[in-house]
């Protein structure tokens, strides 16, 4: 995405993870103060001020997010179309992450029990619900804003974002008695967080960390991501092999990195996952 500010340097990256779910990351050096008109569509926004200050004005409502104050993050509800502007002050290394969730995505992704609880935590249109950053949320933000995030598979990118959303919503939901569905959502978020911290954990280890059992872990993971945990691990291994090829490794070395003993098995799995052979990636890197 092109940098919309004329008197600034840096980048604005927009990523669409699935229909109705996207994120935007800004990393800018701003040389002159300016206002940028913004059209706000209905939905929810998770705003994280990673460094510097952001000011938003919509009608009579002013919102301030600052990495130097207590209001570092907030959930911002927009229930109707609104036109406003974003104020950019002179500052170095301004960094901000915004996660966008449309009403349709929320209806499809959150249960009927969760939506009323979430709405009860909000004060209305354009009324932010601020929260503090936990160590896990801070770690997730570091991973999502790292350049290597863009090299992850779409499934891994989405998994990190879903975990960030889940952990953030836990901080703003009212303290009510938790039903079975919410416990399953918490378990799904915990599984994702454990896998992001250590991709080599066995199913038994994950179940032990979550005070659950392997069968439930497998079922919850498949419901959340549409594939089994074993298939997820195979995709991760192939992604590692793909990145090894991009870094200059031979096909044999990439197969070893991906955990394959036989080149033919690696080539078959690679073609099934990426639609091309490892040697095609290697040849492309050589030409470039």
XYZ file of N, CA and C in Angstrom, residues 49-53 65-72 91:
42
model
N -1.080 1.257 19.532
C -0.056 2.292 19.366
C 1.276 1.696 19.813
N 2.102 1.320 18.857
C 3.365 0.650 19.164
C 4.478 1.640 19.464
N 4.425 2.789 18.798
C 5.392 3.853 19.088
C 4.829 5.169 18.566
N 4.854 6.200 19.413
C 4.331 7.493 19.006
C 2.864 7.667 19.372
N 2.245 8.694 18.781
C 0.874 9.070 19.121
C 0.025 9.194 17.865
N -4.411 7.694 20.922
C -3.698 6.466 21.253
C -2.215 6.813 21.334
N -1.577 6.474 22.434
C -0.166 6.813 22.606
C 0.588 5.662 23.251
N 1.747 5.371 22.686
C 2.581 4.316 23.264
C 3.214 4.764 24.574
N 3.165 6.072 24.850
C 3.791 6.607 26.057
C 2.803 6.755 27.215
N 1.527 6.488 26.966
C 0.526 6.624 28.015
C -0.113 5.296 28.348
N -1.174 5.367 29.143
C -1.862 4.142 29.553
C -2.728 3.580 28.430
N -3.155 4.441 27.498
C -4.072 4.027 26.437
C -3.285 3.597 25.201
N -2.616 2.459 25.323
C -1.800 1.947 24.221
C -2.612 1.147 23.215
N 6.953 13.282 14.099
C 7.532 12.280 14.989
C 8.338 11.274 14.181
